[in-house]
Amino acid sequence: DLVKSQLAEIGITPNEWGGEYEFIGVSAKTGEGIDDLLETILLQSEIMELKATANLGAKAVVIESSLEKGRGPVATVIIGNGTLKKGDNVIAGTSFGRIRAIT
């Protein structure tokens, strides 16, 4: 509620207070609210008719990366534009490689 009131002061008002922004409470520690967040994101993308351009190379932001035994380098990314497919070449900073799997 404190965060909601602070955001409302700068013009970002939640739906439940008559605003236009959807607020979803989540906990990274317990995982609470994650399903609601994903469901809300899917609903908003349908309402806003968000579509990816299939014939463009992907531009993405790397959220997390690690080196996993048996899998090799693994990255969690958010794709901002384009399409990422298995076999595509990728460049991230000074590192590069090829997509072996998408999960």
Tab-separated table of N, CA and C in Angstrom:
chain	number	residue	atom	x	y	z
A	1	ASP	N	0.824	-1.196	0.000
A	1	ASP	CA	0.000	0.000	0.000
A	1	ASP	C	0.870	1.262	0.000
A	2	LEU	N	2.007	1.186	0.688
A	2	LEU	CA	2.922	2.333	0.716
A	2	LEU	C	3.441	2.637	-0.687
A	3	VAL	N	3.831	1.594	-1.417
A	3	VAL	CA	4.335	1.785	-2.779
A	3	VAL	C	3.228	2.324	-3.680
A	4	LYS	N	2.022	1.811	-3.529
A	4	LYS	CA	0.898	2.287	-4.335
A	4	LYS	C	0.648	3.771	-4.096
A	5	SER	N	0.686	4.190	-2.838
A	5	SER	CA	0.440	5.607	-2.548
A	5	SER	C	1.574	6.482	-3.064
A	6	GLN	N	2.821	5.984	-2.994
A	6	GLN	CA	3.946	6.757	-3.518
A	6	GLN	C	3.853	6.899	-5.036
A	7	LEU	N	3.453	5.825	-5.719
A	7	LEU	CA	3.286	5.897	-7.174
A	7	LEU	C	2.104	6.783	-7.554
A	8	ALA	N	1.038	6.736	-6.751
A	8	ALA	CA	-0.128	7.587	-7.021
A	8	ALA	C	0.245	9.060	-6.937
A	9	GLU	N	1.186	9.402	-6.069
A	9	GLU	CA	1.636	10.790	-5.947
A	9	GLU	C	2.288	11.305	-7.224
A	10	ILE	N	2.875	10.405	-8.011
A	10	ILE	CA	3.515	10.837	-9.267
A	10	ILE	C	2.664	10.495	-10.489
A	11	GLY	N	1.392	10.159	-10.253
A	11	GLY	CA	0.450	9.982	-11.360
A	11	GLY	C	0.256	8.566	-11.856
A	12	ILE	N	0.797	7.587	-11.163
A	12	ILE	CA	0.605	6.180	-11.546
A	12	ILE	C	-0.362	5.569	-10.537
A	13	THR	N	-1.656	5.570	-10.898
A	13	THR	CA	-2.707	5.150	-9.980
A	13	THR	C	-3.191	3.747	-10.329
A	14	PRO	N	-3.302	2.852	-9.342
A	14	PRO	CA	-3.772	1.485	-9.603
A	14	PRO	C	-5.241	1.440	-10.014
A	15	ASN	N	-5.607	0.378	-10.734
A	15	ASN	CA	-7.002	0.161	-11.160
A	15	ASN	C	-7.962	0.205	-9.982
A	16	GLU	N	-7.590	-0.417	-8.893
A	16	GLU	CA	-8.500	-0.512	-7.738
A	16	GLU	C	-8.766	0.846	-7.097
A	17	TRP	N	-7.949	1.853	-7.420
A	17	TRP	CA	-8.164	3.210	-6.927
A	17	TRP	C	-8.729	4.106	-8.023
A	18	GLY	N	-9.200	3.499	-9.123
A	18	GLY	CA	-9.783	4.273	-10.212
A	18	GLY	C	-8.787	4.703	-11.266
A	19	GLY	N	-7.582	4.180	-11.216
A	19	GLY	CA	-6.551	4.519	-12.196
A	19	GLY	C	-6.555	3.579	-13.384
A	20	GLU	N	-5.512	3.646	-14.162
A	20	GLU	CA	-5.441	2.830	-15.372
A	20	GLU	C	-4.340	1.779	-15.336
A	21	TYR	N	-3.619	1.652	-14.219
A	21	TYR	CA	-2.502	0.718	-14.134
A	21	TYR	C	-2.850	-0.484	-13.272
A	22	GLU	N	-2.460	-1.659	-13.766
A	22	GLU	CA	-2.715	-2.911	-13.054
A	22	GLU	C	-1.547	-3.174	-12.100
A	23	PHE	N	-1.837	-3.367	-10.831
A	23	PHE	CA	-0.826	-3.679	-9.834
A	23	PHE	C	-1.039	-5.119	-9.384
A	24	ILE	N	0.008	-5.933	-9.420
A	24	ILE	CA	-0.077	-7.325	-8.989
A	24	ILE	C	0.976	-7.546	-7.909
A	25	GLY	N	0.540	-7.947	-6.726
A	25	GLY	CA	1.480	-8.237	-5.642
A	25	GLY	C	2.145	-9.583	-5.861
A	26	VAL	N	3.479	-9.620	-5.823
A	26	VAL	CA	4.222	-10.857	-6.009
A	26	VAL	C	5.307	-10.975	-4.939
A	27	SER	N	5.748	-12.197	-4.716
A	27	SER	CA	6.856	-12.454	-3.803
A	27	SER	C	7.852	-13.362	-4.510
A	28	ALA	N	9.074	-12.874	-4.700
A	28	ALA	CA	10.119	-13.692	-5.299
A	28	ALA	C	10.542	-14.797	-4.339
A	29	LYS	N	10.386	-14.558	-3.059
A	29	LYS	CA	10.816	-15.527	-2.048
A	29	LYS	C	9.883	-16.735	-1.987
A	30	THR	N	8.572	-16.489	-1.980
A	30	THR	CA	7.608	-17.588	-1.842
A	30	THR	C	6.963	-17.979	-3.169
A	31	GLY	N	7.075	-17.120	-4.186
A	31	GLY	CA	6.448	-17.398	-5.471
A	31	GLY	C	4.990	-16.975	-5.525
A	32	GLU	N	4.506	-16.387	-4.450
A	32	GLU	CA	3.111	-15.962	-4.390
A	32	GLU	C	2.836	-14.877	-5.428
A	33	GLY	N	1.743	-15.006	-6.159
A	33	GLY	CA	1.307	-13.994	-7.110
A	33	GLY	C	1.917	-14.108	-8.499
A	34	ILE	N	2.867	-15.006	-8.703
A	34	ILE	CA	3.522	-15.129	-10.007
A	34	ILE	C	2.524	-15.575	-11.076
A	35	ASP	N	1.669	-16.539	-10.747
A	35	ASP	CA	0.659	-16.994	-11.708
A	35	ASP	C	-0.286	-15.857	-12.083
A	36	ASP	N	-0.685	-15.049	-11.094
A	36	ASP	CA	-1.553	-13.899	-11.368
A	36	ASP	C	-0.853	-12.893	-12.269
A	37	LEU	N	0.440	-12.670	-12.033
A	37	LEU	CA	1.211	-11.739	-12.857
A	37	LEU	C	1.283	-12.219	-14.297
A	38	LEU	N	1.605	-13.489	-14.509
A	38	LEU	CA	1.698	-14.027	-15.865
A	38	LEU	C	0.341	-13.973	-16.576
A	39	GLU	N	-0.719	-14.291	-15.856
A	39	GLU	CA	-2.069	-14.247	-16.421
A	39	GLU	C	-2.429	-12.812	-16.830
A	40	THR	N	-2.074	-11.843	-15.999
A	40	THR	CA	-2.363	-10.440	-16.293
A	40	THR	C	-1.565	-9.957	-17.495
A	41	ILE	N	-0.307	-10.375	-17.603
A	41	ILE	CA	0.516	-9.998	-18.755
A	41	ILE	C	-0.086	-10.549	-20.036
A	42	LEU	N	-0.522	-11.814	-20.021
A	42	LEU	CA	-1.145	-12.409	-21.205
A	42	LEU	C	-2.442	-11.681	-21.578
A	43	LEU	N	-3.251	-11.362	-20.573
A	43	LEU	CA	-4.503	-10.654	-20.817
A	43	LEU	C	-4.246	-9.281	-21.431
A	44	GLN	N	-3.284	-8.542	-20.860
A	44	GLN	CA	-2.962	-7.208	-21.378
A	44	GLN	C	-2.414	-7.279	-22.801
A	45	SER	N	-1.595	-8.300	-23.093
A	45	SER	CA	-1.042	-8.420	-24.445
A	45	SER	C	-2.144	-8.706	-25.463
A	46	GLU	N	-3.178	-9.459	-25.057
A	46	GLU	CA	-4.308	-9.705	-25.957
A	46	GLU	C	-5.134	-8.440	-26.157
A	47	ILE	N	-5.387	-7.712	-25.073
A	47	ILE	CA	-6.173	-6.478	-25.165
A	47	ILE	C	-5.462	-5.447	-26.028
A	48	MET	N	-4.137	-5.314	-25.838
A	48	MET	CA	-3.358	-4.323	-26.581
A	48	MET	C	-2.949	-4.820	-27.963
A	49	GLU	N	-3.308	-6.093	-28.273
A	49	GLU	CA	-2.990	-6.724	-29.551
A	49	GLU	C	-1.500	-6.631	-29.870
A	50	LEU	N	-0.664	-6.999	-28.888
A	50	LEU	CA	0.782	-6.981	-29.082
A	50	LEU	C	1.191	-8.164	-29.945
A	51	LYS	N	1.971	-7.905	-30.967
A	51	LYS	CA	2.435	-8.940	-31.890
A	51	LYS	C	3.919	-8.755	-32.149
A	52	ALA	N	4.630	-9.851	-32.320
A	52	ALA	CA	6.049	-9.800	-32.684
A	52	ALA	C	6.162	-9.804	-34.209
A	53	THR	N	7.204	-9.173	-34.718
A	53	THR	CA	7.481	-9.199	-36.149
A	53	THR	C	8.315	-10.443	-36.419
A	54	ALA	N	7.729	-11.414	-37.105
A	54	ALA	CA	8.349	-12.724	-37.260
A	54	ALA	C	9.582	-12.723	-38.162
A	55	ASN	N	9.685	-11.777	-39.079
A	55	ASN	CA	10.791	-11.831	-40.040
A	55	ASN	C	11.995	-10.991	-39.618
A	56	LEU	N	11.994	-10.425	-38.433
A	56	LEU	CA	13.131	-9.647	-37.945
A	56	LEU	C	13.966	-10.471	-36.980
A	57	GLY	N	15.269	-10.175	-36.933
A	57	GLY	CA	16.119	-10.777	-35.911
A	57	GLY	C	15.708	-10.252	-34.550
A	58	ALA	N	15.884	-11.048	-33.538
A	58	ALA	CA	15.430	-10.678	-32.201
A	58	ALA	C	16.370	-9.670	-31.557
A	59	LYS	N	15.788	-8.730	-30.831
A	59	LYS	CA	16.518	-7.838	-29.943
A	59	LYS	C	15.971	-8.112	-28.568
A	60	ALA	N	16.860	-8.433	-27.623
A	60	ALA	CA	16.415	-8.858	-26.304
A	60	ALA	C	17.315	-8.291	-25.217
A	61	VAL	N	16.818	-8.363	-23.994
A	61	VAL	CA	17.574	-7.961	-22.811
A	61	VAL	C	17.838	-9.225	-21.998
A	62	VAL	N	19.098	-9.450	-21.642
A	62	VAL	CA	19.455	-10.605	-20.815
A	62	VAL	C	19.151	-10.263	-19.358
A	63	ILE	N	18.290	-11.057	-18.738
A	63	ILE	CA	17.892	-10.852	-17.355
A	63	ILE	C	18.828	-11.600	-16.415
A	64	GLU	N	19.198	-12.816	-16.808
A	64	GLU	CA	20.021	-13.664	-15.953
A	64	GLU	C	20.804	-14.609	-16.842
A	65	SER	N	22.029	-14.917	-16.449
A	65	SER	CA	22.820	-15.895	-17.202
A	65	SER	C	23.624	-16.737	-16.225
A	66	SER	N	23.910	-17.976	-16.643
A	66	SER	CA	24.682	-18.874	-15.797
A	66	SER	C	25.310	-19.956	-16.664
A	67	LEU	N	26.231	-20.697	-16.078
A	67	LEU	CA	26.852	-21.834	-16.736
A	67	LEU	C	26.380	-23.077	-15.996
A	68	GLU	N	25.530	-23.880	-16.657
A	68	GLU	CA	24.947	-25.053	-16.008
A	68	GLU	C	25.619	-26.326	-16.499
A	69	LYS	N	25.943	-27.196	-15.556
A	69	LYS	CA	26.573	-28.459	-15.893
A	69	LYS	C	25.623	-29.293	-16.753
A	70	GLY	N	26.102	-29.770	-17.878
A	70	GLY	CA	25.289	-30.587	-18.779
A	70	GLY	C	24.525	-29.784	-19.811
A	71	ARG	N	24.329	-28.486	-19.566
A	71	ARG	CA	23.591	-27.647	-20.519
A	71	ARG	C	24.466	-26.572	-21.145
A	72	GLY	N	25.512	-26.173	-20.440
A	72	GLY	CA	26.386	-25.113	-20.929
A	72	GLY	C	25.862	-23.752	-20.537
A	73	PRO	N	26.210	-22.702	-21.307
A	73	PRO	CA	25.729	-21.355	-20.986
A	73	PRO	C	24.210	-21.265	-21.155
A	74	VAL	N	23.550	-20.700	-20.157
A	74	VAL	CA	22.083	-20.564	-20.163
A	74	VAL	C	21.753	-19.106	-19.858
A	75	ALA	N	20.805	-18.536	-20.596
A	75	ALA	CA	20.402	-17.147	-20.361
A	75	ALA	C	18.888	-17.046	-20.322
A	76	THR	N	18.396	-16.203	-19.438
A	76	THR	CA	16.981	-15.839	-19.397
A	76	THR	C	16.885	-14.456	-20.023
A	77	VAL	N	16.059	-14.328	-21.069
A	77	VAL	CA	15.978	-13.066	-21.802
A	77	VAL	C	14.532	-12.618	-21.961
A	78	ILE	N	14.361	-11.318	-22.158
A	78	ILE	CA	13.062	-10.761	-22.540
A	78	ILE	C	13.241	-10.210	-23.940
A	79	ILE	N	12.476	-10.740	-24.878
A	79	ILE	CA	12.592	-10.323	-26.272
A	79	ILE	C	11.747	-9.079	-26.482
A	80	GLY	N	12.393	-8.008	-26.932
A	80	GLY	CA	11.714	-6.745	-27.157
A	80	GLY	C	11.124	-6.638	-28.548
A	81	ASN	N	11.776	-7.266	-29.528
A	81	ASN	CA	11.307	-7.186	-30.903
A	81	ASN	C	11.888	-8.353	-31.681
A	82	GLY	N	11.161	-8.838	-32.683
A	82	GLY	CA	11.648	-9.917	-33.528
A	82	GLY	C	11.337	-11.283	-32.962
A	83	THR	N	11.981	-12.291	-33.563
A	83	THR	CA	11.736	-13.678	-33.189
A	83	THR	C	13.064	-14.386	-32.981
A	84	LEU	N	13.169	-15.157	-31.923
A	84	LEU	CA	14.365	-15.929	-31.611
A	84	LEU	C	14.047	-17.394	-31.854
A	85	LYS	N	14.890	-18.076	-32.647
A	85	LYS	CA	14.649	-19.474	-32.993
A	85	LYS	C	15.880	-20.313	-32.673
A	86	LYS	N	15.657	-21.603	-32.510
A	86	LYS	CA	16.754	-22.544	-32.316
A	86	LYS	C	17.669	-22.473	-33.541
A	87	GLY	N	18.972	-22.397	-33.306
A	87	GLY	CA	19.940	-22.310	-34.400
A	87	GLY	C	20.373	-20.896	-34.725
A	88	ASP	N	19.659	-19.884	-34.201
A	88	ASP	CA	20.037	-18.488	-34.445
A	88	ASP	C	21.363	-18.173	-33.766
A	89	ASN	N	22.143	-17.304	-34.386
A	89	ASN	CA	23.363	-16.802	-33.779
A	89	ASN	C	23.000	-15.629	-32.875
A	90	VAL	N	23.691	-15.520	-31.734
A	90	VAL	CA	23.421	-14.437	-30.794
A	90	VAL	C	24.723	-13.753	-30.390
A	91	ILE	N	24.599	-12.482	-30.078
A	91	ILE	CA	25.713	-11.692	-29.562
A	91	ILE	C	25.209	-10.970	-28.325
A	92	ALA	N	25.954	-11.081	-27.225
A	92	ALA	CA	25.618	-10.392	-25.975
A	92	ALA	C	26.907	-9.780	-25.438
A	93	GLY	N	27.073	-8.479	-25.641
A	93	GLY	CA	28.315	-7.824	-25.232
A	93	GLY	C	29.467	-8.338	-26.072
A	94	THR	N	30.472	-8.933	-25.425
A	94	THR	CA	31.606	-9.483	-26.157
A	94	THR	C	31.472	-10.989	-26.350
A	95	SER	N	30.375	-11.580	-25.864
A	95	SER	CA	30.153	-13.021	-25.999
A	95	SER	C	29.246	-13.300	-27.189
A	96	PHE	N	29.403	-14.483	-27.762
A	96	PHE	CA	28.572	-14.877	-28.893
A	96	PHE	C	28.363	-16.375	-28.861
A	97	GLY	N	27.385	-16.847	-29.613
A	97	GLY	CA	27.112	-18.276	-29.669
A	97	GLY	C	25.896	-18.557	-30.518
A	98	ARG	N	25.401	-19.776	-30.426
A	98	ARG	CA	24.255	-20.213	-31.197
A	98	ARG	C	23.227	-20.795	-30.236
A	99	ILE	N	21.959	-20.541	-30.512
A	99	ILE	CA	20.861	-21.064	-29.677
A	99	ILE	C	20.762	-22.575	-29.900
A	100	ARG	N	20.955	-23.354	-28.828
A	100	ARG	CA	20.830	-24.803	-28.925
A	100	ARG	C	19.469	-25.298	-28.489
A	101	ALA	N	18.818	-24.570	-27.582
A	101	ALA	CA	17.503	-24.991	-27.083
A	101	ALA	C	16.773	-23.784	-26.542
A	102	ILE	N	15.447	-23.815	-26.626
A	102	ILE	CA	14.598	-22.769	-26.056
A	102	ILE	C	13.570	-23.464	-25.168
A	103	THR	N	13.530	-23.044	-23.896
A	103	THR	CA	12.549	-23.632	-22.974
A	103	THR	C	11.764	-22.524	-22.316
